[in-house]
CSV table of N, CA and C in Angstrom, one decimal:
chain,number,residue,atom,x,y,z
K,23,MET,N,-13.2,-34.5,-10.1
K,23,MET,CA,-13.5,-33.6,-9.0
K,23,MET,C,-13.3,-32.2,-9.4
K,24,THR,N,-14.2,-31.3,-9.0
K,24,THR,CA,-14.1,-29.9,-9.3
K,24,THR,C,-13.9,-29.1,-8.0
K,25,PRO,N,-12.8,-28.4,-7.9
K,25,PRO,CA,-12.6,-27.7,-6.6
K,25,PRO,C,-13.5,-26.5,-6.5
K,26,ARG,N,-13.9,-26.1,-5.4
K,26,ARG,CA,-14.6,-24.9,-5.2
K,26,ARG,C,-13.7,-23.7,-5.5
K,27,ARG,N,-14.2,-22.8,-6.3
K,27,ARG,CA,-13.4,-21.6,-6.7
K,27,ARG,C,-13.9,-20.4,-6.0
K,28,ILE,N,-13.0,-19.7,-5.4
K,28,ILE,CA,-13.3,-18.4,-4.8
K,28,ILE,C,-12.6,-17.3,-5.5
K,29,ALA,N,-13.4,-16.4,-6.1
K,29,ALA,CA,-12.8,-15.3,-6.9
K,29,ALA,C,-13.3,-14.0,-6.3
K,30,PRO,N,-12.4,-13.3,-5.6
K,30,PRO,CA,-12.8,-12.0,-5.1
K,30,PRO,C,-13.0,-11.0,-6.2
K,31,SER,N,-13.9,-10.1,-5.9
K,31,SER,CA,-14.1,-9.0,-6.9
K,31,SER,C,-13.2,-7.8,-6.7
K,32,THR,N,-13.3,-6.9,-7.6
K,32,THR,CA,-12.5,-5.7,-7.4
K,32,THR,C,-13.4,-4.5,-7.1
K,33,ASP,N,-14.5,-4.8,-6.5
K,33,ASP,CA,-15.5,-3.8,-6.0
K,33,ASP,C,-15.0,-3.3,-4.7
K,34,GLY,N,-14.7,-2.0,-4.6
K,34,GLY,CA,-14.2,-1.4,-3.3
K,34,GLY,C,-15.3,-0.8,-2.5
K,35,THR,N,-16.6,-1.0,-2.9
K,35,THR,CA,-17.7,-0.4,-2.2
K,35,THR,C,-17.7,-0.9,-0.7
K,36,GLY,N,-17.7,0.0,0.2
K,36,GLY,CA,-17.8,-0.3,1.6
K,36,GLY,C,-16.5,-0.6,2.3
K,37,ARG,N,-15.4,-0.8,1.5
K,37,ARG,CA,-14.1,-1.1,2.0
K,37,ARG,C,-13.4,0.1,2.6
K,38,ARG,N,-12.8,-0.1,3.8
K,38,ARG,CA,-11.9,0.9,4.4
K,38,ARG,C,-10.5,0.6,4.0
K,39,VAL,N,-9.9,1.6,3.3
K,39,VAL,CA,-8.5,1.3,2.8
K,39,VAL,C,-7.6,2.4,3.4
K,40,GLY,N,-6.5,1.9,4.0
K,40,GLY,CA,-5.4,2.8,4.5
K,40,GLY,C,-4.3,2.9,3.5
K,41,ILE,N,-3.8,4.1,3.4
K,41,ILE,CA,-2.6,4.4,2.6
K,41,ILE,C,-1.5,5.0,3.5
K,42,VAL,N,-0.3,4.4,3.4
K,42,VAL,CA,0.8,5.0,4.1
K,42,VAL,C,1.8,5.5,3.0
K,43,LEU,N,2.0,6.8,3.0
K,43,LEU,CA,2.8,7.4,1.9
K,43,LEU,C,4.0,8.1,2.4
K,44,SER,N,5.1,7.8,1.8
K,44,SER,CA,6.4,8.5,2.1
K,44,SER,C,6.4,9.8,1.5
K,45,ARG,N,6.9,10.8,2.3
K,45,ARG,CA,7.1,12.2,1.8
K,45,ARG,C,8.4,12.3,1.0
K,46,PHE,N,9.4,11.5,1.3
K,46,PHE,CA,10.6,11.5,0.6
K,46,PHE,C,10.4,11.1,-0.9
K,47,ASN,N,11.1,11.7,-1.8
K,47,ASN,CA,10.9,11.5,-3.2
K,47,ASN,C,9.4,11.8,-3.6
K,48,ASN,N,8.9,12.9,-3.1
K,48,ASN,CA,7.5,13.2,-3.3
K,48,ASN,C,7.1,13.5,-4.7
K,49,ARG,N,8.1,13.8,-5.6
K,49,ARG,CA,7.8,13.9,-7.0
K,49,ARG,C,7.2,12.6,-7.5
K,50,VAL,N,7.7,11.5,-7.0
K,50,VAL,CA,7.3,10.2,-7.4
K,50,VAL,C,6.1,9.8,-6.6
K,51,THR,N,6.2,9.9,-5.3
K,51,THR,CA,5.1,9.4,-4.4
K,51,THR,C,3.8,10.1,-4.6
K,52,ASP,N,3.8,11.4,-5.0
K,52,ASP,CA,2.5,12.1,-5.2
K,52,ASP,C,1.8,11.5,-6.5
K,53,VAL,N,2.6,11.1,-7.5
K,53,VAL,CA,2.0,10.4,-8.6
K,53,VAL,C,1.5,9.1,-8.3
K,54,LEU,N,2.2,8.3,-7.4
K,54,LEU,CA,1.7,7.0,-6.9
K,54,LEU,C,0.4,7.2,-6.2
K,55,LEU,N,0.3,8.2,-5.3
K,55,LEU,CA,-0.9,8.5,-4.6
K,55,LEU,C,-2.1,8.8,-5.5
K,56,SER,N,-1.8,9.6,-6.5
K,56,SER,CA,-2.9,9.9,-7.5
K,56,SER,C,-3.4,8.7,-8.2
K,57,GLY,N,-2.5,7.8,-8.5
K,57,GLY,CA,-2.9,6.5,-9.2
K,57,GLY,C,-3.8,5.7,-8.2
K,58,ALA,N,-3.3,5.6,-7.0
K,58,ALA,CA,-4.1,4.8,-6.0
K,58,ALA,C,-5.5,5.4,-5.8
K,59,LEU,N,-5.5,6.7,-5.6
K,59,LEU,CA,-6.9,7.3,-5.3
K,59,LEU,C,-7.8,7.2,-6.6
K,60,ASP,N,-7.2,7.2,-7.7
K,60,ASP,CA,-8.0,7.1,-9.0
K,60,ASP,C,-8.6,5.6,-9.0
K,61,ALA,N,-7.7,4.6,-8.7
K,61,ALA,CA,-8.2,3.3,-8.8
K,61,ALA,C,-9.3,3.0,-7.7
K,62,LEU,N,-9.1,3.6,-6.5
K,62,LEU,CA,-10.1,3.4,-5.5
K,62,LEU,C,-11.4,4.0,-5.9
K,63,ALA,N,-11.4,5.2,-6.4
K,63,ALA,CA,-12.6,5.9,-6.8
K,63,ALA,C,-13.3,5.2,-8.0
K,64,ARG,N,-12.6,4.7,-8.9
K,64,ARG,CA,-13.1,4.0,-10.1
K,64,ARG,C,-13.8,2.7,-9.7
K,65,HIS,N,-13.4,2.1,-8.5
K,65,HIS,CA,-13.9,0.8,-8.1
K,65,HIS,C,-14.8,0.9,-6.9
K,66,GLY,N,-15.4,2.1,-6.7
K,66,GLY,CA,-16.4,2.2,-5.7
K,66,GLY,C,-16.1,2.6,-4.3
K,67,ALA,N,-14.8,2.8,-4.0
K,67,ALA,CA,-14.4,3.1,-2.6
K,67,ALA,C,-14.9,4.5,-2.3
K,68,ASN,N,-15.4,4.6,-1.1
K,68,ASN,CA,-15.9,5.9,-0.6
K,68,ASN,C,-14.8,6.7,-0.1
K,69,GLU,N,-14.7,8.0,-0.5
K,69,GLU,CA,-13.6,8.9,-0.1
K,69,GLU,C,-13.5,9.0,1.4
K,70,GLU,N,-14.6,8.9,2.1
K,70,GLU,CA,-14.6,9.1,3.6
K,70,GLU,C,-14.0,7.8,4.3
K,71,ARG,N,-13.9,6.7,3.5
K,71,ARG,CA,-13.4,5.5,4.1
K,71,ARG,C,-11.9,5.2,3.7
K,72,ILE,N,-11.3,6.2,3.1
K,72,ILE,CA,-9.9,6.1,2.8
K,72,ILE,C,-9.1,6.9,3.8
K,73,ILE,N,-8.1,6.3,4.4
K,73,ILE,CA,-7.3,6.9,5.5
K,73,ILE,C,-5.9,7.1,4.9
K,74,LEU,N,-5.4,8.3,4.9
K,74,LEU,CA,-4.1,8.6,4.3
K,74,LEU,C,-3.2,9.1,5.5
K,75,VAL,N,-2.0,8.4,5.6
K,75,VAL,CA,-1.0,8.8,6.6
K,75,VAL,C,0.3,9.0,5.9
K,76,ARG,N,0.9,10.2,6.1
K,76,ARG,CA,2.2,10.5,5.5
K,76,ARG,C,3.3,10.3,6.5
K,77,VAL,N,4.3,9.6,6.1
K,77,VAL,CA,5.5,9.4,6.9
K,77,VAL,C,6.7,10.0,6.3
K,78,PRO,N,7.8,10.3,7.0
K,78,PRO,CA,8.9,11.0,6.5
K,78,PRO,C,9.6,10.3,5.3
K,79,GLY,N,9.9,9.0,5.4
K,79,GLY,CA,10.6,8.3,4.3
K,79,GLY,C,10.2,6.8,4.3
K,80,ALA,N,10.9,6.1,3.4
K,80,ALA,CA,10.6,4.6,3.2
K,80,ALA,C,10.8,3.8,4.5
K,81,PHE,N,11.8,4.2,5.3
K,81,PHE,CA,12.1,3.4,6.5
K,81,PHE,C,10.9,3.4,7.5
K,82,GLU,N,10.2,4.6,7.5
K,82,GLU,CA,9.1,4.7,8.4
K,82,GLU,C,7.8,4.1,7.9
K,83,ILE,N,7.7,3.7,6.6
K,83,ILE,CA,6.5,3.1,6.0
K,83,ILE,C,6.0,1.9,6.8
K,84,PRO,N,6.9,0.9,7.1
K,84,PRO,CA,6.4,-0.2,7.9
K,84,PRO,C,5.9,0.2,9.3
K,85,GLN,N,6.5,1.2,9.9
K,85,GLN,CA,6.0,1.6,11.2
K,85,GLN,C,4.6,2.2,11.1
K,86,GLY,N,4.4,3.0,10.1
K,86,GLY,CA,3.0,3.6,9.8
K,86,GLY,C,2.0,2.5,9.5
K,87,VAL,N,2.4,1.5,8.7
K,87,VAL,CA,1.6,0.4,8.3
K,87,VAL,C,1.2,-0.4,9.6
K,88,ARG,N,2.2,-0.7,10.4
K,88,ARG,CA,1.9,-1.5,11.6
K,88,ARG,C,0.9,-0.7,12.5
K,89,MET,N,1.1,0.6,12.7
K,89,MET,CA,0.2,1.4,13.6
K,89,MET,C,-1.2,1.3,13.0
K,90,MET,N,-1.3,1.5,11.7
K,90,MET,CA,-2.6,1.5,11.1
K,90,MET,C,-3.3,0.1,11.2
K,91,ALA,N,-2.5,-1.0,10.9
K,91,ALA,CA,-3.0,-2.3,11.0
K,91,ALA,C,-3.5,-2.7,12.4
K,92,GLN,N,-2.8,-2.1,13.4
K,92,GLN,CA,-3.2,-2.4,14.8
K,92,GLN,C,-4.3,-1.5,15.3
K,93,GLY,N,-4.8,-0.6,14.4
K,93,GLY,CA,-5.9,0.3,14.8
K,93,GLY,C,-5.4,1.5,15.6
K,94,ALA,N,-4.2,2.0,15.4
K,94,ALA,CA,-3.7,3.1,16.2
K,94,ALA,C,-4.0,4.4,15.6
K,95,CYS,N,-4.7,4.5,14.4
K,95,CYS,CA,-4.9,5.7,13.7
K,95,CYS,C,-6.4,6.2,13.9
K,96,GLY,N,-6.7,6.6,15.1
K,96,GLY,CA,-8.1,7.0,15.3
K,96,GLY,C,-8.2,7.5,16.8
K,97,ARG,N,-9.4,7.9,17.1
K,97,ARG,CA,-9.6,8.3,18.5
K,97,ARG,C,-9.4,7.1,19.4
K,98,ALA,N,-9.1,7.3,20.7
K,98,ALA,CA,-8.9,6.2,21.6
K,98,ALA,C,-10.1,5.3,21.7
K,99,ASN,N,-11.3,5.8,21.6
K,99,ASN,CA,-12.5,4.9,21.7
K,99,ASN,C,-12.9,4.3,20.4
K,100,ALA,N,-12.3,4.8,19.3
K,100,ALA,CA,-12.8,4.3,18.0
K,100,ALA,C,-11.5,4.1,17.1
K,101,PRO,N,-10.8,3.1,17.3
K,101,PRO,CA,-9.6,2.8,16.4
K,101,PRO,C,-10.0,2.6,15.0
K,102,ILE,N,-9.2,3.0,14.1
K,102,ILE,CA,-9.5,2.7,12.7
K,102,ILE,C,-8.7,1.5,12.3
K,103,ARG,N,-9.4,0.5,11.8
K,103,ARG,CA,-8.8,-0.7,11.3
K,103,ARG,C,-9.2,-0.9,9.9
K,104,PRO,N,-8.2,-0.6,8.9
K,104,PRO,CA,-8.6,-0.8,7.5
K,104,PRO,C,-8.7,-2.2,7.1
K,105,ASP,N,-9.5,-2.4,6.0
K,105,ASP,CA,-9.6,-3.8,5.4
K,105,ASP,C,-8.4,-4.1,4.7
K,106,ALA,N,-7.6,-3.2,4.2
K,106,ALA,CA,-6.4,-3.4,3.5
K,106,ALA,C,-5.6,-2.1,3.6
K,107,ILE,N,-4.3,-2.2,3.4
K,107,ILE,CA,-3.4,-1.0,3.4
K,107,ILE,C,-2.5,-1.0,2.2
K,108,ILE,N,-2.3,0.2,1.7
K,108,ILE,CA,-1.4,0.4,0.5
K,108,ILE,C,-0.2,1.1,1.0
K,109,ALA,N,1.0,0.6,0.8
K,109,ALA,CA,2.2,1.2,1.2
K,109,ALA,C,2.9,1.8,-0.1
K,110,LEU,N,3.1,3.1,0.0
K,110,LEU,CA,3.6,3.8,-1.2
K,110,LEU,C,4.9,4.6,-0.9
K,111,GLY,N,5.9,4.4,-1.7
K,111,GLY,CA,7.2,5.1,-1.5
K,111,GLY,C,8.1,4.9,-2.7
K,112,ALA,N,9.2,5.5,-2.6
K,112,ALA,CA,10.2,5.4,-3.7
K,112,ALA,C,11.6,5.4,-3.2
K,113,LEU,N,12.3,4.3,-3.4
K,113,LEU,CA,13.7,4.2,-3.1
K,113,LEU,C,14.5,4.3,-4.3
K,114,VAL,N,15.5,5.2,-4.4
K,114,VAL,CA,16.3,5.3,-5.6
K,114,VAL,C,17.7,5.0,-5.2
K,115,ARG,N,18.4,4.1,-6.0
K,115,ARG,CA,19.7,3.7,-5.7
K,115,ARG,C,20.7,4.9,-5.7
K,116,GLY,N,21.5,5.0,-4.7
K,116,GLY,CA,22.5,6.0,-4.6
K,116,GLY,C,23.9,5.4,-4.8
K,117,GLU,N,24.9,6.1,-4.2
K,117,GLU,CA,26.3,5.6,-4.4
K,117,GLU,C,26.8,4.7,-3.2
K,118,THR,N,25.9,4.5,-2.3
K,118,THR,CA,26.3,3.6,-1.1
K,118,THR,C,25.4,2.4,-1.0
K,119,PRO,N,25.7,1.4,-0.2
K,119,PRO,CA,24.9,0.2,-0.1
K,119,PRO,C,23.6,0.5,0.7
K,120,HIS,N,23.4,1.7,1.2
K,120,HIS,CA,22.2,2.0,2.0
K,120,HIS,C,20.9,1.6,1.3
K,121,PHE,N,20.8,1.8,0.0
K,121,PHE,CA,19.6,1.4,-0.8
K,121,PHE,C,19.3,-0.1,-0.6
K,122,ASP,N,20.3,-0.9,-0.8
K,122,ASP,CA,20.1,-2.4,-0.7
K,122,ASP,C,19.6,-2.8,0.7
K,123,HIS,N,20.2,-2.2,1.7
K,123,HIS,CA,19.8,-2.5,3.1
K,123,HIS,C,18.3,-2.0,3.3
K,124,LEU,N,18.1,-0.8,3.0
K,124,LEU,CA,16.8,-0.2,3.2
K,124,LEU,C,15.7,-0.9,2.4
K,125,SER,N,15.9,-1.2,1.2
K,125,SER,CA,14.9,-1.9,0.4
K,125,SER,C,14.6,-3.3,0.9
K,126,ALA,N,15.6,-4.0,1.4
K,126,ALA,CA,15.4,-5.3,1.9
K,126,ALA,C,14.6,-5.3,3.2
K,127,VAL,N,14.9,-4.3,4.1
K,127,VAL,CA,14.2,-4.2,5.4
K,127,VAL,C,12.8,-3.8,5.2
K,128,VAL,N,12.5,-2.8,4.4
K,128,VAL,CA,11.1,-2.4,4.1
K,128,VAL,C,10.3,-3.5,3.6
K,129,THR,N,10.8,-4.2,2.6
K,129,THR,CA,10.0,-5.3,2.0
K,129,THR,C,9.8,-6.4,3.0
K,130,ARG,N,10.8,-6.8,3.8
K,130,ARG,CA,10.7,-7.8,4.8
K,130,ARG,C,9.7,-7.4,5.9
K,131,ASP,N,9.8,-6.2,6.3
K,131,ASP,CA,8.9,-5.7,7.4
K,131,ASP,C,7.4,-5.7,7.0
K,132,LEU,N,7.2,-5.2,5.7
K,132,LEU,CA,5.8,-5.2,5.2
K,132,LEU,C,5.2,-6.6,5.2
K,133,ALA,N,6.0,-7.6,4.7
K,133,ALA,CA,5.5,-8.9,4.6
K,133,ALA,C,5.2,-9.5,6.0
K,134,GLN,N,6.1,-9.2,7.0
K,134,GLN,CA,6.0,-9.6,8.3
K,134,GLN,C,4.7,-9.1,9.0
K,135,ILE,N,4.5,-7.8,8.8
K,135,ILE,CA,3.3,-7.1,9.4
K,135,ILE,C,2.0,-7.7,8.8
K,136,ALA,N,2.0,-8.0,7.5
K,136,ALA,CA,0.8,-8.6,6.9
K,136,ALA,C,0.6,-10.0,7.5
K,137,ALA,N,1.6,-10.8,7.7
K,137,ALA,CA,1.5,-12.1,8.2
K,137,ALA,C,1.0,-12.1,9.7
K,138,GLU,N,1.6,-11.1,10.5
K,138,GLU,CA,1.2,-11.0,11.9
K,138,GLU,C,-0.2,-10.5,12.1
K,139,THR,N,-0.6,-9.6,11.3
K,139,THR,CA,-1.9,-8.9,11.6
K,139,THR,C,-3.1,-9.5,10.8
K,140,GLY,N,-2.7,-10.1,9.7
K,140,GLY,CA,-3.8,-10.6,8.8
K,140,GLY,C,-4.4,-9.6,7.9
K,141,VAL,N,-3.9,-8.3,8.0
K,141,VAL,CA,-4.4,-7.2,7.2
K,141,VAL,C,-3.7,-7.3,5.8
K,142,PRO,N,-4.3,-7.4,4.7
K,142,PRO,CA,-3.7,-7.4,3.4
K,142,PRO,C,-2.9,-6.0,3.2
K,143,ILE,N,-1.7,-6.2,2.8
K,143,ILE,CA,-0.8,-5.0,2.5
K,143,ILE,C,-0.3,-5.1,1.1
K,144,ALA,N,-0.6,-4.0,0.3
K,144,ALA,CA,-0.1,-4.0,-1.1
K,144,ALA,C,1.2,-3.1,-1.1
K,145,ASP,N,2.3,-3.8,-1.5
K,145,ASP,CA,3.6,-3.1,-1.5
K,145,ASP,C,3.8,-2.3,-2.7
K,146,GLY,N,3.7,-1.0,-2.6
K,146,GLY,CA,3.9,-0.1,-3.7
K,146,GLY,C,5.2,0.8,-3.4
K,147,VAL,N,6.2,0.2,-2.7
K,147,VAL,CA,7.4,0.9,-2.5
K,147,VAL,C,8.3,0.6,-3.7
K,148,LEU,N,8.5,1.5,-4.5
K,148,LEU,CA,9.4,1.3,-5.7
K,148,LEU,C,10.8,1.2,-5.3
K,149,THR,N,11.6,0.3,-5.9
K,149,THR,CA,13.0,0.2,-5.7
K,149,THR,C,13.6,0.3,-7.1
K,150,CYS,N,14.2,1.5,-7.4
K,150,CYS,CA,14.7,1.7,-8.8
K,150,CYS,C,16.1,2.2,-8.8
K,151,ASP,N,16.8,2.0,-9.9
K,151,ASP,CA,18.2,2.5,-10.0
K,151,ASP,C,18.3,4.0,-10.2
K,152,THR,N,17.2,4.6,-10.9
K,152,THR,CA,17.3,6.0,-11.2
K,152,THR,C,15.9,6.6,-10.9
K,153,LEU,N,15.9,7.9,-10.8
K,153,LEU,CA,14.7,8.7,-10.6
K,153,LEU,C,13.8,8.5,-11.9
K,154,GLU,N,14.4,8.5,-13.0
K,154,GLU,CA,13.7,8.3,-14.3
K,154,GLU,C,12.9,7.0,-14.3
K,155,GLN,N,13.6,5.9,-13.8
K,155,GLN,CA,12.9,4.6,-13.7
K,155,GLN,C,11.7,4.7,-12.7
K,156,ALA,N,11.9,5.4,-11.6
K,156,ALA,CA,10.8,5.5,-10.6
K,156,ALA,C,9.7,6.3,-11.2
K,157,MET,N,9.9,7.3,-12.0
K,157,MET,CA,8.8,8.1,-12.6
K,157,MET,C,8.1,7.3,-13.6
K,158,GLU,N,8.8,6.4,-14.3
K,158,GLU,CA,8.2,5.5,-15.3
K,158,GLU,C,7.3,4.6,-14.6
K,159,ARG,N,7.6,4.0,-13.5
K,159,ARG,CA,6.8,3.1,-12.8
K,159,ARG,C,5.6,3.8,-12.1
K,160,ALA,N,5.8,5.1,-11.9
K,160,ALA,CA,4.8,5.8,-11.1
K,160,ALA,C,3.7,6.4,-12.1
K,161,GLY,N,3.9,6.2,-13.4
K,161,GLY,CA,2.9,6.8,-14.2
K,161,GLY,C,3.3,6.9,-15.7
K,162,GLY,N,4.3,6.1,-16.1
K,162,GLY,CA,4.7,6.2,-17.5
K,162,GLY,C,4.0,5.1,-18.3
K,163,LYS,N,4.7,4.6,-19.3
K,163,LYS,CA,4.1,3.6,-20.2
K,163,LYS,C,3.8,2.3,-19.5
K,164,GLY,N,4.5,2.0,-18.4
K,164,GLY,CA,4.2,0.8,-17.7
K,164,GLY,C,3.1,0.9,-16.7
K,165,GLY,N,2.4,2.0,-16.7
K,165,GLY,CA,1.2,2.2,-15.8
K,165,GLY,C,1.6,2.8,-14.5
K,166,ASN,N,0.7,2.8,-13.6
K,166,ASN,CA,1.0,3.5,-12.3
K,166,ASN,C,0.9,2.4,-11.2
K,167,LYS,N,2.1,2.2,-10.5
K,167,LYS,CA,2.1,1.2,-9.5
K,167,LYS,C,1.2,1.5,-8.4
K,168,GLY,N,0.9,2.8,-8.1
K,168,GLY,CA,-0.1,3.1,-7.1
K,168,GLY,C,-1.5,2.6,-7.5
K,169,PHE,N,-1.9,2.7,-8.7
K,169,PHE,CA,-3.1,2.2,-9.2
K,169,PHE,C,-3.2,0.7,-9.1
K,170,SER,N,-2.2,0.0,-9.5
K,170,SER,CA,-2.2,-1.5,-9.4
K,170,SER,C,-2.2,-2.0,-7.9
K,171,CYS,N,-1.5,-1.2,-7.1
K,171,CYS,CA,-1.5,-1.6,-5.6
K,171,CYS,C,-2.9,-1.4,-5.0
K,172,ALA,N,-3.6,-0.4,-5.4
K,172,ALA,CA,-5.0,-0.1,-4.9
K,172,ALA,C,-5.9,-1.3,-5.4
K,173,MET,N,-5.7,-1.7,-6.6
K,173,MET,CA,-6.5,-2.9,-7.1
K,173,MET,C,-6.2,-4.1,-6.3
K,174,THR,N,-4.9,-4.3,-6.0
K,174,THR,CA,-4.5,-5.5,-5.2
K,174,THR,C,-5.1,-5.4,-3.8
K,175,ALA,N,-5.1,-4.2,-3.2
K,175,ALA,CA,-5.7,-4.0,-1.9
K,175,ALA,C,-7.1,-4.4,-1.8
K,176,ILE,N,-7.9,-3.9,-2.8
K,176,ILE,CA,-9.3,-4.1,-2.9
K,176,ILE,C,-9.6,-5.6,-3.0
K,177,GLU,N,-8.9,-6.3,-4.0
K,177,GLU,CA,-9.1,-7.7,-4.2
K,177,GLU,C,-8.7,-8.5,-3.0
K,178,MET,N,-7.6,-8.2,-2.3
K,178,MET,CA,-7.2,-9.0,-1.2
K,178,MET,C,-8.2,-8.8,0.0
K,179,ALA,N,-8.7,-7.5,0.2
K,179,ALA,CA,-9.6,-7.3,1.3
K,179,ALA,C,-10.9,-8.1,1.0
K,180,ASN,N,-11.3,-8.2,-0.3
K,180,ASN,CA,-12.5,-8.9,-0.6
K,180,ASN,C,-12.3,-10.4,-0.4
K,181,LEU,N,-11.1,-10.9,-0.8
K,181,LEU,CA,-10.7,-12.3,-0.6
K,181,LEU,C,-10.8,-12.6,0.9
K,182,ARG,N,-10.2,-11.8,1.7
K,182,ARG,CA,-10.2,-12.0,3.2
K,182,ARG,C,-11.7,-12.1,3.7
K,183,GLY,N,-12.5,-11.2,3.2
K,183,GLY,CA,-13.9,-11.2,3.6
K,183,GLY,C,-14.6,-12.5,3.1
K,184,LEU,N,-14.3,-13.0,1.9
K,184,LEU,CA,-15.0,-14.2,1.4
K,184,LEU,C,-14.5,-15.4,2.2
K,185,LEU,N,-13.2,-15.5,2.5
K,185,LEU,CA,-12.7,-16.6,3.3
K,185,LEU,C,-13.2,-16.6,4.7
K,186,ALA,N,-13.5,-15.5,5.2
K,186,ALA,CA,-14.1,-15.4,6.6
K,186,ALA,C,-15.6,-15.6,6.6
K,187,GLY,N,-16.2,-15.8,5.5
K,187,GLY,CA,-17.6,-16.1,5.4
K,187,GLY,C,-18.5,-14.8,5.1
K,188,GLY,N,-17.8,-13.7,4.9
K,188,GLY,CA,-18.6,-12.5,4.6
K,188,GLY,C,-18.6,-12.2,3.2
K,189,ARG,N,-18.5,-10.9,2.8
K,189,ARG,CA,-18.4,-10.5,1.4
K,189,ARG,C,-17.0,-10.3,1.0
């Protein structure tokens, strides 16, 4: 028996992609955003179909993602509902347990929103011990997490389309 294989492409042509970006730790998040935009452009996403929302910090990322996934980012008559959303932020461990609580809440909330809305969400919220580690994950030798999240968003949007009978 051979199972039917469904392999989504990484072609972003025609896809509407939302990005929710934290302003806090903007030295890191600006690099993540550049990587995400680069990946989207390289894979055919139209600049006019990319929606960027900036929020104050990591705690607000899930709130921005939920609003976007529910179509709250547009005119009242024309809500914007992206095919996928990229969440970008950087949490750097400090001297208190705040980091542990915040990183767990943000990750849990993003997964919950994806499950509730059906909108694919690529989690690009870095959780690092130091600013140097965050910069390395944002564009060092290990690549750019924003770029890889954009690729994930495109592929998952395409998978959702394929499973729904579209493209």
